[in-house]
PDB file of C-alpha atoms in Angstrom:
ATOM      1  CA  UNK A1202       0.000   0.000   0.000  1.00  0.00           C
ATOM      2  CA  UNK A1203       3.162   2.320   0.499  1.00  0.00           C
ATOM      3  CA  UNK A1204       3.664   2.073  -3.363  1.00  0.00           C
ATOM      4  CA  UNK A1205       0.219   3.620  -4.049  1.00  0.00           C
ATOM      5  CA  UNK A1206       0.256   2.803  -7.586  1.00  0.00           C
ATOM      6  CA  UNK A1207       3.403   5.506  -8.728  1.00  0.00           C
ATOM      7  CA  UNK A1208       6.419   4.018 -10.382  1.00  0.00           C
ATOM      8  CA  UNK A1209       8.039   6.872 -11.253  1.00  0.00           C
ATOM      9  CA  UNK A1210      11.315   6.007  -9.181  1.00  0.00           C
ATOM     10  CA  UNK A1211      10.729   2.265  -9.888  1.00  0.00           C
ATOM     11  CA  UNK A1212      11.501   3.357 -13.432  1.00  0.00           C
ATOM     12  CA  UNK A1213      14.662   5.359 -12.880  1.00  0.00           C
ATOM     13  CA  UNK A1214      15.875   2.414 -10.735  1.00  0.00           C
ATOM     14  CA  UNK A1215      15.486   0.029 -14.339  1.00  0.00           C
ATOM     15  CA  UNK A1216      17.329   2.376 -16.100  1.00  0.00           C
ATOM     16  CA  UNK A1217      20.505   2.943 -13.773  1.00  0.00           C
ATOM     17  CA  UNK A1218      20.256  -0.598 -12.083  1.00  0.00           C
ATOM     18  CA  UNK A1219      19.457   0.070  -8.496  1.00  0.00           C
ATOM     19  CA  UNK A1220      16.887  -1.828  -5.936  1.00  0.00           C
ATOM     20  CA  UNK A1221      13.998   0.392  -4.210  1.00  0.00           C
ATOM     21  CA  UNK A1222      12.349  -0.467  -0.871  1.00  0.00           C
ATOM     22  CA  UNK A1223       8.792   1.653  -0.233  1.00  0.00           C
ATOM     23  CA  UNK A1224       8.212   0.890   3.825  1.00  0.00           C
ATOM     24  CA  UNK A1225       4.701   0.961   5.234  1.00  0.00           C
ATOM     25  CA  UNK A1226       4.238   3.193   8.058  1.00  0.00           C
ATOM     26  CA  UNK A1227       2.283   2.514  11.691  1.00  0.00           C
ATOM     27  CA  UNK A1228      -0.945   3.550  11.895  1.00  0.00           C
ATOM     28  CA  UNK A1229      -1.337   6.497  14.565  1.00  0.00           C
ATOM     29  CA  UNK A1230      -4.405   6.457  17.071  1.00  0.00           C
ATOM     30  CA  UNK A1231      -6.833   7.647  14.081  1.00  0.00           C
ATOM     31  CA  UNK A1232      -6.116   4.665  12.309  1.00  0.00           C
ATOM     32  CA  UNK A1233      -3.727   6.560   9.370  1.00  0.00           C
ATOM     33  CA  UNK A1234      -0.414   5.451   8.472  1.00  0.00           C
ATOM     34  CA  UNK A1235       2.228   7.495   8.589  1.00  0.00           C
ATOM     35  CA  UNK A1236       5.986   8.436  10.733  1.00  0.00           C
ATOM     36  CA  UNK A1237       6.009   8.910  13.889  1.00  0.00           C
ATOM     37  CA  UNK A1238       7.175  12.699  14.247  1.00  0.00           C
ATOM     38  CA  UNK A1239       5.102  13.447  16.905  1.00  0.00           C
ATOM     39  CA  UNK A1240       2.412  15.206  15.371  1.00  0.00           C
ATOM     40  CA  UNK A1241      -0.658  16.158  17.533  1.00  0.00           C
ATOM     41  CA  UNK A1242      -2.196  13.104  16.529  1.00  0.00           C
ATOM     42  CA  UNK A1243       0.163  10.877  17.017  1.00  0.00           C
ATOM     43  CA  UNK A1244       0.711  11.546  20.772  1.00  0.00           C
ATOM     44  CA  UNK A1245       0.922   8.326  22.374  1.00  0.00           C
ATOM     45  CA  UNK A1246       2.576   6.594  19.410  1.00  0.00           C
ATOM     46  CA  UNK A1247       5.976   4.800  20.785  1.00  0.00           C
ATOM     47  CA  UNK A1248       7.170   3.738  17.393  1.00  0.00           C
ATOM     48  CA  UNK A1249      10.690   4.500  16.147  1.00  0.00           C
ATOM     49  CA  UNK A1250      10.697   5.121  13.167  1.00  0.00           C
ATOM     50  CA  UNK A1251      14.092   6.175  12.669  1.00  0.00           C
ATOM     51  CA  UNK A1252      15.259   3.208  14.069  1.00  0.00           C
ATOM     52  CA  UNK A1253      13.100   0.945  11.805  1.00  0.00           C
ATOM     53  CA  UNK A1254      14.158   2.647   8.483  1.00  0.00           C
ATOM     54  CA  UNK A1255      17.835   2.356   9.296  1.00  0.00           C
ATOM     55  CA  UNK A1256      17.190  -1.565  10.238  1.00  0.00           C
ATOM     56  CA  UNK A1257      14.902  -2.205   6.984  1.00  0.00           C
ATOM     57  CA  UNK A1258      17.763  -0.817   4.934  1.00  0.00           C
ATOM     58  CA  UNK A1259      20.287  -3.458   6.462  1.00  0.00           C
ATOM     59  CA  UNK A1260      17.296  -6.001   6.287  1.00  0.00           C
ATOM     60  CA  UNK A1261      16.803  -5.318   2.540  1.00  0.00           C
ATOM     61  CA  UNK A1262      20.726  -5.273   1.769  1.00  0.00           C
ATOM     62  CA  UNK A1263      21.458  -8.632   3.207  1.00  0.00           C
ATOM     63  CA  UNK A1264      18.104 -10.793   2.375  1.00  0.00           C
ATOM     64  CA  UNK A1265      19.120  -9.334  -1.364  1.00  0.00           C
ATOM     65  CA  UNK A1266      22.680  -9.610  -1.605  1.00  0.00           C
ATOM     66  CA  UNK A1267      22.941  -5.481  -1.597  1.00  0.00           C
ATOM     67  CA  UNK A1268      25.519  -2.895  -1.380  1.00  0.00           C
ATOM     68  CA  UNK A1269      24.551  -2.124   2.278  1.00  0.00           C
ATOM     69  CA  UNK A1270      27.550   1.019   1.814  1.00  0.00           C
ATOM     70  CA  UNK A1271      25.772   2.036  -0.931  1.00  0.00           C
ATOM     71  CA  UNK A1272      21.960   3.076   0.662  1.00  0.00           C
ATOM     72  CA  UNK A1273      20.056   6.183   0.357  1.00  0.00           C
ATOM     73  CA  UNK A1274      16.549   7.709   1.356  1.00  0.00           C
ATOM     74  CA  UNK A1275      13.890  10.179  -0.161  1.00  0.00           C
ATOM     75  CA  UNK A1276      10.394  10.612   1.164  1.00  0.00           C
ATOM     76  CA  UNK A1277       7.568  13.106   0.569  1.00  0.00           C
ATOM     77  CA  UNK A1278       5.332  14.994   3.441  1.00  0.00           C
ATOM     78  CA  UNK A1279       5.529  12.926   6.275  1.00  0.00           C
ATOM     79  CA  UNK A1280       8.552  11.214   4.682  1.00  0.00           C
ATOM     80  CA  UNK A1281      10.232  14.329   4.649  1.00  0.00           C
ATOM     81  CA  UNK A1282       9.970  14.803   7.990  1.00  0.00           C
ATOM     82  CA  UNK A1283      11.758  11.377   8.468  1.00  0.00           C
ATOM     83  CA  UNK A1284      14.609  12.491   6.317  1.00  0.00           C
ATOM     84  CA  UNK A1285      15.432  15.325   8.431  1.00  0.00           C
ATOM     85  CA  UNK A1286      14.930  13.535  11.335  1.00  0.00           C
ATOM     86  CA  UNK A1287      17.492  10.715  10.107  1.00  0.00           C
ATOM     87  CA  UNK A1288      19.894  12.629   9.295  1.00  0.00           C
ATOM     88  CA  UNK A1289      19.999  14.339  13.110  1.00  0.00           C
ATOM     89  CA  UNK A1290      19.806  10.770  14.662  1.00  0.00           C
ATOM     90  CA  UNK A1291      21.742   8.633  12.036  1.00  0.00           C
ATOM     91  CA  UNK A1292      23.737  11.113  10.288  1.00  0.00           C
ATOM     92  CA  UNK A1293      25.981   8.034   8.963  1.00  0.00           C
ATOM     93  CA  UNK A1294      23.310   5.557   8.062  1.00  0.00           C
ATOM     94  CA  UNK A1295      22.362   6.863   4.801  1.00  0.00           C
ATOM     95  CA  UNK A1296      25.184   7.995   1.911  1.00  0.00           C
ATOM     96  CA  UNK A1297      22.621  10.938   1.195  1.00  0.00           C
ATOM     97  CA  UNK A1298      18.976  11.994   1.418  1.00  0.00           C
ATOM     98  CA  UNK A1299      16.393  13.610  -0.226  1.00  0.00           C
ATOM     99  CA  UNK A1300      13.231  15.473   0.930  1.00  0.00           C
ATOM    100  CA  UNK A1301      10.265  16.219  -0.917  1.00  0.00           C
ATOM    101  CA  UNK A1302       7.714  18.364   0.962  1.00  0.00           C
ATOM    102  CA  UNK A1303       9.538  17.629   4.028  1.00  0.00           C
ATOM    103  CA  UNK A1304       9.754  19.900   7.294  1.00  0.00           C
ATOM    104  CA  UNK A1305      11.818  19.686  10.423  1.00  0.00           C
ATOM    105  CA  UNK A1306       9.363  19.939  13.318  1.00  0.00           C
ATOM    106  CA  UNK A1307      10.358  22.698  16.070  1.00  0.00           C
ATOM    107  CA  UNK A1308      10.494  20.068  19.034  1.00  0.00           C
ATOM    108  CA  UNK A1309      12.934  17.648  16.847  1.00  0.00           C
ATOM    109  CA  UNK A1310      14.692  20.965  16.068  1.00  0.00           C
ATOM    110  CA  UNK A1311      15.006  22.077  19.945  1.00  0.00           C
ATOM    111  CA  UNK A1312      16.135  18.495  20.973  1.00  0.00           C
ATOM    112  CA  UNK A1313      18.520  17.476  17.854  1.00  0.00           C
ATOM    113  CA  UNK A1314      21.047  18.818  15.566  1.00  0.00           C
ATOM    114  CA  UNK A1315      23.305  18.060  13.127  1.00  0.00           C
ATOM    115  CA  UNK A1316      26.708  16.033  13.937  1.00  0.00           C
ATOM    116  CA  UNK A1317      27.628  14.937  10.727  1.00  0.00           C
ATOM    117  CA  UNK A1318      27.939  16.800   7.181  1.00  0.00           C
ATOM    118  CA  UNK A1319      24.907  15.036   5.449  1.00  0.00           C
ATOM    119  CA  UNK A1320      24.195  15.371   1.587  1.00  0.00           C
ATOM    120  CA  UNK A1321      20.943  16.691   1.453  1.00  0.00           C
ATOM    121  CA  UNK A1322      18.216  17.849  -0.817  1.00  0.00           C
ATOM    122  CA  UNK A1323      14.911  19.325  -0.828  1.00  0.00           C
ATOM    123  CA  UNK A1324      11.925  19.889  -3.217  1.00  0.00           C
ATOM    124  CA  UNK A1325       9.661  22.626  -1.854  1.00  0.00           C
ATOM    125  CA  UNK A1326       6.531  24.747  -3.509  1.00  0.00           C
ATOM    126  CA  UNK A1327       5.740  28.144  -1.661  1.00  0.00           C
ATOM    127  CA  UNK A1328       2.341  27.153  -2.570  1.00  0.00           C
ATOM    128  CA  UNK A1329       2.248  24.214  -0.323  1.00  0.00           C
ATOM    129  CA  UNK A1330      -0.449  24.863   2.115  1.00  0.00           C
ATOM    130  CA  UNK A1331       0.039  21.262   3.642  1.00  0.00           C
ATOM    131  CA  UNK A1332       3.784  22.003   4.624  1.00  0.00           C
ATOM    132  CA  UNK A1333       4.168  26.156   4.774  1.00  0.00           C
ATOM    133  CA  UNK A1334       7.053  28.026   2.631  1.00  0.00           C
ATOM    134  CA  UNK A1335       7.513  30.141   5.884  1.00  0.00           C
ATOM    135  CA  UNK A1336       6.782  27.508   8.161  1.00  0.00           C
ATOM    136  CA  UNK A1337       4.139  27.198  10.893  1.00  0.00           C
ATOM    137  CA  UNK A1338       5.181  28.434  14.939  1.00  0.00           C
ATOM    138  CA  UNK A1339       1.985  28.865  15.618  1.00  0.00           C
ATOM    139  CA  UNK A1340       0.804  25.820  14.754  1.00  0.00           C
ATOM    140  CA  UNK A1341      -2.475  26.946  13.224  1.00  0.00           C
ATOM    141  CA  UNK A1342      -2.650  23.688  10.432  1.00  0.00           C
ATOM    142  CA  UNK A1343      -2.658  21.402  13.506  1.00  0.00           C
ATOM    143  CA  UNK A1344       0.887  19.481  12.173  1.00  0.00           C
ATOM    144  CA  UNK A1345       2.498  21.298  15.212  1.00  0.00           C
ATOM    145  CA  UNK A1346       4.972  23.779  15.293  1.00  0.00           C
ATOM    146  CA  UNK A1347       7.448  23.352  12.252  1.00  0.00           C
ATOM    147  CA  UNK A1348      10.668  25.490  11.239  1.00  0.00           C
ATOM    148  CA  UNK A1349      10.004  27.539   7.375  1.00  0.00           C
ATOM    149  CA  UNK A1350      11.730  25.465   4.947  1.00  0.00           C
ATOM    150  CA  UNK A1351      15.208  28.078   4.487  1.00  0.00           C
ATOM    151  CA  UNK A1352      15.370  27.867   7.807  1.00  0.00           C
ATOM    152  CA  UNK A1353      15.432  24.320   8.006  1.00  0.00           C
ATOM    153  CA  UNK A1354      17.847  23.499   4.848  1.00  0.00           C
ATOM    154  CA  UNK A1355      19.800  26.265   6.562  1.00  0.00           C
ATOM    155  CA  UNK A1356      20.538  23.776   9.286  1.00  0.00           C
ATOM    156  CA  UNK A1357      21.763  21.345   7.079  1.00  0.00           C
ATOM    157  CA  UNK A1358      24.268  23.294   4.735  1.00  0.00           C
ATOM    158  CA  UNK A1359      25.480  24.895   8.182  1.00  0.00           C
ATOM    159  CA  UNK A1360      26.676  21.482   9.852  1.00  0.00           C
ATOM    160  CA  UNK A1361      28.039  20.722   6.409  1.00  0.00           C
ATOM    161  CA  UNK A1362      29.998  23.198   6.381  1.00  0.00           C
ATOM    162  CA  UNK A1363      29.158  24.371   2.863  1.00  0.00           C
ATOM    163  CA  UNK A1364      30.912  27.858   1.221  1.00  0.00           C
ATOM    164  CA  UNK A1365      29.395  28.232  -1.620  1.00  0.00           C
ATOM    165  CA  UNK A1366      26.324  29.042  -3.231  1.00  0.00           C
ATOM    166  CA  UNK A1367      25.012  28.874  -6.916  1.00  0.00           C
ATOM    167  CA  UNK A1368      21.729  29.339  -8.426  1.00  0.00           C
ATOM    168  CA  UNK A1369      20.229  28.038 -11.340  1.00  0.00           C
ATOM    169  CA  UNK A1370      16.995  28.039 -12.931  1.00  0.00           C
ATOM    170  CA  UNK A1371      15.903  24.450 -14.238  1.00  0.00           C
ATOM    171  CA  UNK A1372      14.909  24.195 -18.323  1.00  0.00           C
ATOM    172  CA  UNK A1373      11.276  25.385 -18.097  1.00  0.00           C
ATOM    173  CA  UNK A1374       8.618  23.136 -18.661  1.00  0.00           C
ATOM    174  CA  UNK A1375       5.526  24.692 -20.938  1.00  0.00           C
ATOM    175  CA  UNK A1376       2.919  25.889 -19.093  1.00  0.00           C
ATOM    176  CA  UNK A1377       4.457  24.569 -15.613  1.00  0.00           C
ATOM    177  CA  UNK A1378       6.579  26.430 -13.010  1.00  0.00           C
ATOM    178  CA  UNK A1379       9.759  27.066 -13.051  1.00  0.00           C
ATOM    179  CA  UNK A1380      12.096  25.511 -10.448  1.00  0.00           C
ATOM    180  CA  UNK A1381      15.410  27.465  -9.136  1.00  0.00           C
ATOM    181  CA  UNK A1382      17.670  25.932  -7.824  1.00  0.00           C
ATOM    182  CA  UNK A1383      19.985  26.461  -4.897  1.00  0.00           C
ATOM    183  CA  UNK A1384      23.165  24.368  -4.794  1.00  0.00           C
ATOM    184  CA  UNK A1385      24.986  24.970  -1.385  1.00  0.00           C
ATOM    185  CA  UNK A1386      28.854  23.533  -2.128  1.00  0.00           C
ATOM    186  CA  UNK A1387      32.339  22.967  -1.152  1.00  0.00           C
ATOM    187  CA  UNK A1388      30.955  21.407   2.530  1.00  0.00           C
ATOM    188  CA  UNK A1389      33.024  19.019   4.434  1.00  0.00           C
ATOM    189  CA  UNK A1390      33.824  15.882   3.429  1.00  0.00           C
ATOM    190  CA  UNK A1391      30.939  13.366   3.153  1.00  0.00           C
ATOM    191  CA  UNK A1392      31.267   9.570   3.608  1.00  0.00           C
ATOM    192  CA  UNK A1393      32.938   9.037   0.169  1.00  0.00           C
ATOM    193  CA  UNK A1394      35.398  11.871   0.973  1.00  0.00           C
ATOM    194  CA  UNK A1395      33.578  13.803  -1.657  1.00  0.00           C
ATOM    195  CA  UNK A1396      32.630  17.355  -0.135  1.00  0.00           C
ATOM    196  CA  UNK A1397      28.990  17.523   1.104  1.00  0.00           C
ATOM    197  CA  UNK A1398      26.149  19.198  -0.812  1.00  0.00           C
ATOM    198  CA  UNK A1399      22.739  20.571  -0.119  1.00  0.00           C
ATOM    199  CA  UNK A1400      20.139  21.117  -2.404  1.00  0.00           C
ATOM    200  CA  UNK A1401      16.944  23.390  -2.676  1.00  0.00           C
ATOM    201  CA  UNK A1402      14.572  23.043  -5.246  1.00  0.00           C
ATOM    202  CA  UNK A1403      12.636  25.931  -5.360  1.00  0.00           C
ATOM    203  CA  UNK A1404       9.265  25.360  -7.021  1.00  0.00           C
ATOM    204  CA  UNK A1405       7.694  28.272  -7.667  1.00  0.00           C
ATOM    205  CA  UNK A1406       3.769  27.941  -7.475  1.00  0.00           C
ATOM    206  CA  UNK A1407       4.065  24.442  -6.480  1.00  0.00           C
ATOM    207  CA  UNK A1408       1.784  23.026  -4.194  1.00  0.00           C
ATOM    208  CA  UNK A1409       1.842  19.865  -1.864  1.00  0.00           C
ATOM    209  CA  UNK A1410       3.872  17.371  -4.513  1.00  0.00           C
ATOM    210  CA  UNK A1411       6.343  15.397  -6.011  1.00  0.00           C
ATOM    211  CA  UNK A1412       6.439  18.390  -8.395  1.00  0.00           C
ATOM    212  CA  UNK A1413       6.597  15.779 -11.479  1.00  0.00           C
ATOM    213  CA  UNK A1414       5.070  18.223 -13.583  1.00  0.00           C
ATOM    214  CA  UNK A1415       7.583  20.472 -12.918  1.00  0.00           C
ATOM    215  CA  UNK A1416      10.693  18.950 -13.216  1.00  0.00           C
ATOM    216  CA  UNK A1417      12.223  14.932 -13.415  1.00  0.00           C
ATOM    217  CA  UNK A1418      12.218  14.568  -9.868  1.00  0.00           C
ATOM    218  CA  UNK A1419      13.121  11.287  -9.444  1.00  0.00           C
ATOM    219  CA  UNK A1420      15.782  11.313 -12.127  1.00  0.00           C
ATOM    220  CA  UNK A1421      17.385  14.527 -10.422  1.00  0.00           C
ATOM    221  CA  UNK A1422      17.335  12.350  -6.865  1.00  0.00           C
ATOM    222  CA  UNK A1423      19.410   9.862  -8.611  1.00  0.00           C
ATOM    223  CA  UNK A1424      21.468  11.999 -10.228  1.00  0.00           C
ATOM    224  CA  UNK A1425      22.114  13.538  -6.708  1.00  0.00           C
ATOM    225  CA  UNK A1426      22.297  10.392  -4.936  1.00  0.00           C
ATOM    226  CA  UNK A1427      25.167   9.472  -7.453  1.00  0.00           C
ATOM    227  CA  UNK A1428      27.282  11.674  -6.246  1.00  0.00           C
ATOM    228  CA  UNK A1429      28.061   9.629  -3.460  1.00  0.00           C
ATOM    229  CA  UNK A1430      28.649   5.838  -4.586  1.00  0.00           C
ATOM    230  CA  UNK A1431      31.259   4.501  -3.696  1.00  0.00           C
TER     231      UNK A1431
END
């Protein structure tokens, strides 16, 4: 049920020869299922989810004969959440991650940081009324209180240490948006050795998505992910 019918990554994976594992969440006290990131509604929930992910990915690496150096995580909404919240528990577990409509919530902000320079991305529409642009410290859309999205990549290129900034507007897609792109570089060296990098995809209009109209998502995850095979 975690699949929910899209392929889209399923088909990048047959074209550059890599395995892809969708996990099912828990279901939280109103019977959804979802990460534990301690949401309102999940109050009560004991699951770590953190810890499962990290043990799946060893799971799935030795039942399949895998590259368990070689691992990686993305996730959308909730999922996003996780891969911020990873990457302050298990900086090391994951070669790089990527979030798509991902926020860090204030209370895993207050109680975690970053240790370890962690390639990062994220794909974010100021649009996105289900995870706020500027962020929500009020917490008026009943997620909790969550950090705006700068503010939370911030957090990310800071521990990595990056110097350098570049922006780029992606080839524009008829009558989509446009997507600009901010490439934080020249970080501290990342598990590979290769210096870390953070990603923002900026999509302008875009609402709560993959943003697949917008842009080749999946393919630019890869692309990113790359980076960082050993």
């Amino acid at each position: 049920s975690a699949l929910k019918g899209r392929k889209e990554m399923m088909d990048v994976a047959d074209r550059y020869g890599f395995a892809v594992c969708y996990p099912q969440g828990e279901k939280d006290p109103s019977g959804k299922t979802g990460w534990n990131v301690g949401y309102p509604k999940q109050e009560g929930m004991k699951t770590d989810d953190v810890k499962f992910i990290c043990a799946l990915a060893k799971k799935v690496c030795r039942e399949n004969g895998l590259d368990s150096g070689n691992t990686f995580l993305t996730g959308m909404s909730s999922g996003g959440e996780m891969c911020y919240f990873t990457a302050m528990r298990k900086p090391k577990a994951f070669k790089a991650i990527a979030s798509i409509a991902g926020l860090t919530m204030e209370w895993i902000a207050r109680e975690y940081s970053y240790s370890h320079p962690v390639p990062f991305m994220e794909v974010h529409g100021p649009a996105d009324h289900t995870s706020e642009w500027y962020g929500d410290p009020d917490n008026s859309g009943g997620w909790g209180a969550y950090l705006p999205v700068p503010v939370a990549v911030a957090r990310v290129v800071t521990a990595a240490g990056c110097t350098t900034e570049t922006v780029t507007e992606l080839p524009l897609r008829e009558e989509h948006n446009q997507v600009i792109l901010y490439n934080f570089g020249k970080g501290k060296p990342a598990a590979n050795g290769r210096p870390t990098e953070v990603r923002l995809y900026k999509v302008i209009d875009g609402k709560h998505s993959w943003a697949l109209d917008d842009m080749d998502t999946c393919e630019e995850i890869w692309q990113f992910f790359s980076l960082w095979l050993d």
